[in-house]
């Protein structure tokens, strides 16, 4: 680093109480490691990290805003309109206007699988990984409509190498020319004193910046440009851990096109008013998601004349946007939320510390915080047992066992049909 730049970094480290990084840096012997560490020191936004840490110690009550229910369409109750929307979607899919994005940059800490979550085998007879199940869905629908749907996979610095190796080893499930990887952004982790941690690899410990990083990463990595070259206009964005995800849904797409909106989201009805899920709503007139921690009991239990929950449409990380919307959402910074996690680190004496309880803050942006950028969104309620089987925990709710059962039930049902 040039002396001038380094002096600026030194000043910042002092100003933001991160001088331990300087001490550590000065003692690095390995030239290669030192260069990498230096680049990290240069690129960190210390002011941002400082303000995010401060928010963890002095909880700031976020302005909830004016929250109202949002209209939704129920896929089961579209009646004669079902075919109408479906045909519009099919036309667009056949014209090659759809791409799929799978967000696979998360750490999967709750599941505790050793490797990227997408490589996890949920225990089906086929022993297919989550990635392969998702790829099967794309191939099947592509075949149905005579197209090959491009698949963009978001990884993180932490799992990119392992993920790409996994695809190579599995010959990309026969889908190689349609697979594109891109890496999401990351932010340093801090301890309970706000000090940036050093990781086991001797570098500053950074973690993926949340699924909200997807828009900015699509733009920065120029995947948006690639999509444009391919003639793509609509992008389905979903998580890697829902083994029933339907990334290609002509009804959702037709509805969005016909209603002339830039975004669409799928929902499943809340299992009960107390279920801990975020629900679609309007905030200050714009589409949004209100988290369970923000909703009052009264709102959670309120029903309409037909007895349906007014705030009952759970956000399941299955959304569709046009390219212009992604570019818009990717150009404005999202707020970061903090999560208290277990993080192995190197202490000031050079010893590796493996904590057995959470010890560090990780900062994440949430994808739905960007929905307010959109003028409007259509929400399509789908059936939980057909489209939502997430793998979050090692056992119990949303575990490999529940996902496997839902997957087997649905596929048995399809075969009988
Ligand atoms: P979750 O919020 O459930 O996180 O991610 P996770 O990493 O899978 O699991 P935990 O919380 O550590 O146990 C929902 C989806 O968003 C992706 C995940 O890979 C998953 O598909 N995600 C999450 C990212 O791509 N990047 C992130 O930074 C966070």
XYZ file of C-alpha atoms and ligand atoms in Angstrom:
446
model
C 0.000 0.000 0.000
C 1.229 3.485 -0.714
C 2.437 5.299 2.407
C -0.271 7.928 2.106
C -3.040 5.336 1.880
C -1.569 3.374 4.732
C -1.428 6.433 6.941
C -5.107 7.021 6.217
C -5.892 3.407 7.165
C -3.845 3.791 10.366
C -5.790 6.916 11.249
C -9.081 5.124 10.737
C -7.999 2.111 12.778
C -7.134 4.426 15.665
C -10.306 6.468 15.307
C -12.509 3.384 15.365
C -10.654 1.445 18.111
C -9.369 -1.230 15.782
C -5.649 -0.825 16.493
C -5.302 -4.527 17.324
C -5.541 -5.104 13.562
C -2.484 -2.909 13.058
C -0.497 -4.814 15.710
C -1.476 -8.069 14.092
C -0.632 -6.777 10.612
C 2.823 -5.627 11.704
C 3.630 -9.118 12.957
C 2.600 -11.018 9.814
C 5.664 -12.754 8.359
C 4.141 -14.360 5.283
C 4.290 -11.860 2.406
C 1.263 -13.264 0.604
C -0.918 -13.217 3.725
C 0.284 -9.719 4.537
C -0.770 -8.445 1.111
C -4.210 -9.977 1.416
C -4.651 -8.585 4.923
C -3.572 -5.168 3.696
C -6.233 -5.215 0.966
C -8.854 -6.063 3.562
C -7.661 -3.230 5.816
C -7.973 -0.834 2.909
C -11.440 -1.913 1.845
C -13.297 -2.024 5.145
C -15.843 0.690 5.834
C -14.880 1.239 9.496
C -17.494 3.900 10.035
C -20.239 1.523 8.904
C -18.969 -1.297 11.128
C -18.713 1.072 14.074
C -22.277 2.291 13.628
C -23.600 -1.260 13.171
C -21.851 -2.396 16.339
C -23.246 0.578 18.268
C -26.750 -0.381 17.173
C -26.248 -3.804 18.788
C -25.535 -2.192 22.154
C -28.168 0.569 22.060
C -31.196 -0.963 20.385
C -32.785 1.645 18.158
C -36.507 1.390 17.751
C -37.021 1.302 13.991
C -39.905 3.328 12.614
C -42.491 0.705 11.645
C -44.476 3.125 9.459
C -48.064 2.866 8.332
C -48.720 -0.860 7.874
C -51.734 -2.191 5.965
C -52.699 -5.555 4.519
C -51.795 -6.234 0.890
C -54.069 -7.870 -1.688
C -53.184 -11.330 -2.861
C -54.330 -13.820 -5.463
C -54.898 -17.414 -4.449
C -53.565 -19.795 -7.104
C -56.291 -22.266 -6.181
C -59.038 -19.750 -6.687
C -58.119 -18.106 -9.969
C -60.896 -20.039 -11.711
C -61.102 -19.288 -15.416
C -58.304 -16.718 -15.066
C -55.762 -19.437 -14.273
C -55.264 -20.418 -17.914
C -55.294 -16.793 -18.978
C -52.355 -15.862 -16.709
C -50.605 -19.129 -17.344
C -50.662 -18.591 -21.109
C -49.148 -15.129 -20.774
C -46.367 -16.617 -18.624
C -45.803 -19.535 -20.987
C -45.379 -17.167 -23.944
C -42.707 -15.212 -22.037
C -40.903 -18.348 -20.865
C -40.891 -19.802 -24.388
C -39.401 -16.540 -25.616
C -36.461 -17.068 -23.221
C -37.370 -14.163 -20.959
C -36.943 -15.986 -17.635
C -33.778 -16.672 -15.621
C -33.471 -18.201 -12.157
C -31.252 -17.061 -9.302
C -30.514 -19.348 -6.368
C -29.099 -17.705 -3.290
C -26.624 -20.158 -1.843
C -24.233 -17.888 0.022
C -25.608 -18.517 3.515
C -23.679 -20.291 6.258
C -26.394 -22.813 7.119
C -25.330 -22.663 10.773
C -28.577 -24.143 12.111
C -28.364 -27.190 9.854
C -24.724 -27.694 10.747
C -23.834 -29.511 7.508
C -20.149 -29.609 6.711
C -20.144 -27.948 3.297
C -22.389 -25.645 1.261
C -26.072 -26.158 2.108
C -26.846 -26.877 -1.550
C -24.642 -29.970 -1.392
C -26.769 -31.421 1.411
C -28.523 -34.752 0.857
C -31.939 -34.657 2.576
C -32.114 -38.452 2.587
C -34.304 -39.202 -0.430
C -33.934 -42.650 -2.000
C -32.136 -40.951 -4.911
C -29.732 -39.212 -2.460
C -29.879 -36.144 -4.638
C -28.458 -32.947 -3.175
C -30.549 -29.779 -2.829
C -28.685 -28.341 -5.832
C -29.593 -31.358 -7.937
C -33.262 -31.234 -6.901
C -33.397 -27.576 -7.906
C -31.638 -28.307 -11.182
C -34.105 -31.136 -11.916
C -36.966 -28.634 -11.590
C -35.344 -26.252 -14.059
C -34.577 -28.992 -16.555
C -38.077 -30.415 -16.389
C -39.791 -27.081 -16.937
C -37.301 -26.082 -19.641
C -38.105 -29.287 -21.476
C -41.820 -28.633 -21.131
C -41.492 -25.207 -22.732
C -38.687 -25.976 -25.193
C -36.097 -23.652 -23.617
C -33.059 -23.858 -21.354
C -33.477 -21.571 -18.404
C -30.245 -19.865 -17.344
C -29.369 -20.544 -13.721
C -27.402 -18.000 -11.698
C -26.050 -19.207 -8.382
C -24.989 -16.784 -5.676
C -22.196 -18.083 -3.464
C -20.128 -16.343 -0.781
C -16.364 -15.963 -0.397
C -16.682 -18.603 2.299
C -18.261 -21.316 0.140
C -17.591 -20.352 -3.473
C -14.712 -22.754 -4.022
C -16.477 -25.698 -2.424
C -19.679 -24.951 -4.326
C -18.043 -24.719 -7.736
C -16.025 -27.880 -6.973
C -19.251 -29.667 -6.046
C -20.801 -28.743 -9.392
C -17.666 -29.815 -11.262
C -17.591 -33.135 -9.452
C -21.247 -33.699 -10.366
C -20.736 -32.600 -13.984
C -23.103 -29.696 -13.375
C -25.968 -32.204 -13.399
C -25.794 -32.038 -17.183
C -26.671 -28.319 -17.132
C -23.199 -26.778 -17.413
C -23.701 -24.284 -20.175
C -26.604 -22.682 -18.334
C -24.926 -22.353 -14.936
C -23.349 -19.037 -13.882
C -21.827 -18.406 -10.462
C -21.402 -15.046 -8.771
C -20.064 -14.185 -5.334
C -21.929 -11.974 -2.878
C -20.436 -9.248 -0.709
C -19.248 -9.657 2.867
C -18.700 -7.652 6.019
C -16.320 -8.114 8.951
C -17.569 -9.774 12.130
C -16.999 -8.052 15.464
C -16.797 -9.310 19.040
C -18.925 -8.043 21.913
C -16.534 -5.090 22.339
C -16.907 -4.088 18.700
C -13.415 -5.329 17.763
C -13.067 -6.808 14.281
C -12.099 -10.474 14.510
C -9.234 -12.339 12.874
C -10.242 -15.683 11.401
C -8.522 -19.061 11.412
C -6.977 -18.375 8.004
C -5.095 -15.394 9.435
C -7.260 -12.872 7.604
C -9.951 -10.545 8.889
C -13.011 -12.637 9.604
C -15.715 -11.639 7.167
C -19.140 -13.151 6.618
C -21.667 -12.957 3.788
C -23.726 -9.768 3.967
C -27.163 -11.444 3.913
C -29.568 -12.420 1.135
C -30.316 -8.718 0.680
C -26.886 -8.539 -0.956
C -28.303 -10.333 -3.996
C -29.397 -7.253 -5.952
C -26.137 -5.358 -5.590
C -24.106 -8.495 -6.316
C -26.093 -9.203 -9.491
C -25.289 -5.704 -10.695
C -21.643 -5.558 -9.539
C -20.784 -8.991 -10.914
C -22.305 -7.941 -14.261
C -24.670 -10.897 -14.218
C -27.435 -8.424 -15.063
C -25.553 -7.587 -18.270
C -25.245 -11.262 -19.076
C -28.984 -11.670 -18.531
C -29.659 -8.801 -20.909
C -27.414 -10.395 -23.545
C -29.422 -13.582 -23.183
C -32.697 -11.709 -23.713
C -33.837 -12.263 -20.117
C -36.449 -9.845 -18.756
C -37.656 -11.593 -15.594
C -35.687 -13.198 -12.790
C -36.959 -15.602 -10.177
C -34.921 -15.256 -6.971
C -35.152 -18.018 -4.380
C -33.197 -19.745 -1.650
C -31.224 -22.948 -1.974
C -32.924 -24.682 0.925
C -36.529 -25.087 -0.242
C -36.558 -28.471 -1.941
C -40.013 -27.834 -3.442
C -39.213 -24.410 -4.890
C -40.885 -23.803 -8.278
C -38.537 -21.431 -9.975
C -40.430 -21.598 -13.245
C -44.034 -20.633 -12.624
C -45.937 -19.316 -15.653
C -48.927 -18.289 -13.519
C -46.780 -16.043 -11.303
C -45.060 -14.610 -14.339
C -48.276 -14.090 -16.317
C -49.889 -12.367 -13.354
C -46.927 -9.983 -12.976
C -46.871 -9.191 -16.694
C -50.623 -8.701 -16.963
C -50.828 -6.545 -13.840
C -47.916 -4.504 -15.149
C -45.858 -4.653 -11.933
C -42.090 -4.987 -11.585
C -42.160 -7.604 -8.837
C -44.185 -10.591 -7.671
C -43.930 -12.780 -4.598
C -45.290 -16.155 -3.601
C -46.793 -16.677 -0.181
C -48.153 -19.555 1.843
C -50.852 -18.913 4.393
C -49.581 -18.691 7.962
C -50.026 -21.967 9.839
C -51.486 -19.973 12.771
C -51.503 -16.315 13.841
C -48.518 -16.896 16.169
C -46.271 -18.575 13.585
C -42.869 -16.874 13.574
C -42.708 -15.816 9.942
C -42.578 -12.509 8.121
C -45.742 -11.609 6.201
C -46.357 -9.507 3.118
C -47.974 -6.146 3.772
C -47.927 -2.557 2.596
C -45.753 -0.083 4.477
C -46.464 3.541 3.708
C -48.339 2.384 0.624
C -45.463 0.286 -0.782
C -45.095 -3.515 -0.787
C -43.087 -4.854 2.123
C -42.666 -7.663 4.627
C -43.375 -7.185 8.312
C -41.455 -9.445 10.639
C -43.183 -11.415 13.368
C -41.320 -9.403 15.989
C -42.830 -6.173 14.632
C -46.455 -7.232 14.404
C -48.844 -6.749 17.319
C -51.007 -9.672 18.526
C -54.052 -7.748 17.459
C -52.771 -7.378 13.894
C -51.592 -10.976 13.769
C -55.040 -12.225 14.715
C -57.157 -9.803 12.658
C -59.316 -11.438 9.988
C -61.392 -10.224 7.047
C -65.122 -10.856 6.469
C -64.324 -14.309 5.094
C -62.352 -15.222 8.221
C -58.941 -15.071 6.447
C -56.011 -13.542 8.350
C -55.430 -9.972 7.181
C -51.701 -10.488 7.660
C -51.510 -14.150 6.747
C -49.355 -14.268 3.615
C -45.963 -15.595 4.718
C -42.949 -14.511 2.724
C -41.190 -17.690 1.580
C -38.219 -16.241 -0.324
C -39.798 -17.016 -3.713
C -39.934 -13.793 -5.685
C -39.863 -12.640 -9.281
C -38.575 -9.281 -10.516
C -37.919 -7.631 -13.810
C -34.373 -6.467 -14.538
C -35.148 -2.812 -14.052
C -36.447 -3.540 -10.533
C -33.293 -5.486 -9.649
C -31.102 -2.653 -10.859
C -33.127 -0.174 -8.836
C -33.023 -2.291 -5.681
C -29.298 -2.913 -6.190
C -28.407 0.755 -6.380
C -29.684 1.789 -2.952
C -28.016 0.522 0.226
C -30.208 -1.641 2.458
C -30.169 -1.495 6.255
C -28.126 -4.160 8.023
C -29.519 -6.324 10.814
C -27.214 -7.945 13.340
C -27.147 -11.609 14.299
C -25.248 -12.959 17.296
C -23.367 -16.065 16.161
C -20.640 -18.505 17.142
C -17.426 -17.560 15.369
C -14.048 -19.282 15.675
C -11.260 -16.711 15.807
C -7.612 -16.052 16.612
C -7.079 -14.103 19.835
C -4.441 -11.447 20.450
C -1.888 -14.043 21.566
C -2.335 -15.994 18.349
C -4.436 -18.784 19.887
C -7.396 -20.288 18.077
C -10.638 -19.919 20.060
C -13.592 -22.182 19.297
C -16.563 -20.781 21.231
C -19.392 -23.003 22.431
C -21.897 -20.172 22.560
C -22.428 -17.070 20.392
C -19.585 -14.589 20.715
C -19.697 -12.339 17.668
C -21.950 -10.143 15.565
C -22.572 -10.707 11.889
C -24.321 -8.051 9.801
C -26.871 -8.967 7.185
C -29.193 -7.209 4.763
C -32.603 -8.769 4.119
C -33.862 -9.088 0.570
C -37.366 -7.923 1.431
C -36.161 -4.602 2.847
C -35.796 -3.548 -0.804
C -39.431 -4.221 -1.741
C -40.341 -0.672 -0.728
C -38.382 0.495 -3.795
C -41.048 -1.055 -6.003
C -44.217 0.779 -6.940
C -46.170 -2.415 -6.560
C -45.922 -6.187 -6.313
C -48.454 -8.939 -6.886
C -48.655 -11.653 -4.261
C -49.684 -15.160 -5.247
C -50.733 -17.534 -2.499
C -49.610 -21.089 -3.244
C -50.054 -24.351 -1.374
C -47.446 -25.016 1.291
C -47.392 -28.766 0.604
C -46.690 -28.121 -3.081
C -44.093 -25.385 -2.942
C -42.524 -24.927 0.460
C -40.324 -27.441 2.236
C -37.372 -25.556 3.740
C -34.356 -27.216 5.318
C -33.261 -24.965 8.177
C -32.670 -27.046 11.308
C -30.902 -30.356 11.870
C -33.979 -31.816 13.582
C -37.596 -30.890 14.326
C -39.377 -28.108 12.430
C -38.087 -27.344 8.902
C -35.548 -30.134 9.043
C -34.336 -32.702 6.491
C -36.998 -35.062 7.840
C -39.932 -32.673 7.315
C -38.598 -31.625 3.889
C -38.094 -35.247 2.831
C -41.661 -36.163 3.849
C -43.134 -33.200 2.001
C -41.051 -34.007 -1.081
C -42.041 -37.678 -1.051
C -45.723 -36.884 -0.486
C -45.844 -34.453 -3.367
C -44.015 -36.736 -5.770
C -46.128 -39.720 -4.844
C -49.184 -37.566 -5.483
C -47.869 -36.435 -8.868
C -47.214 -40.026 -9.906
C -50.759 -41.068 -8.942
C -52.158 -38.210 -11.047
P -31.180 -18.211 5.930
O -31.472 -16.852 6.426
O -32.119 -19.289 6.296
O -29.689 -18.565 6.353
O -31.040 -18.118 4.366
P -28.820 -19.885 6.170
O -27.443 -19.450 5.902
O -29.370 -20.814 5.131
O -28.923 -20.604 7.566
P -28.534 -20.155 9.062
O -29.406 -18.982 9.410
O -27.066 -19.815 9.095
O -28.852 -21.374 9.843
C -32.091 -18.220 3.470
C -31.487 -18.331 2.076
O -30.701 -17.192 1.776
C -29.381 -17.579 1.444
C -29.185 -18.937 2.058
O -28.156 -19.645 1.394
C -30.550 -19.554 1.911
O -30.744 -20.040 0.609
N -28.419 -16.582 1.969
C -28.487 -16.180 3.258
C -27.443 -16.133 1.127
O -27.366 -16.517 -0.059
N -26.532 -15.240 1.632
C -26.568 -14.796 2.900
O -25.710 -13.981 3.279
C -27.574 -15.286 3.747
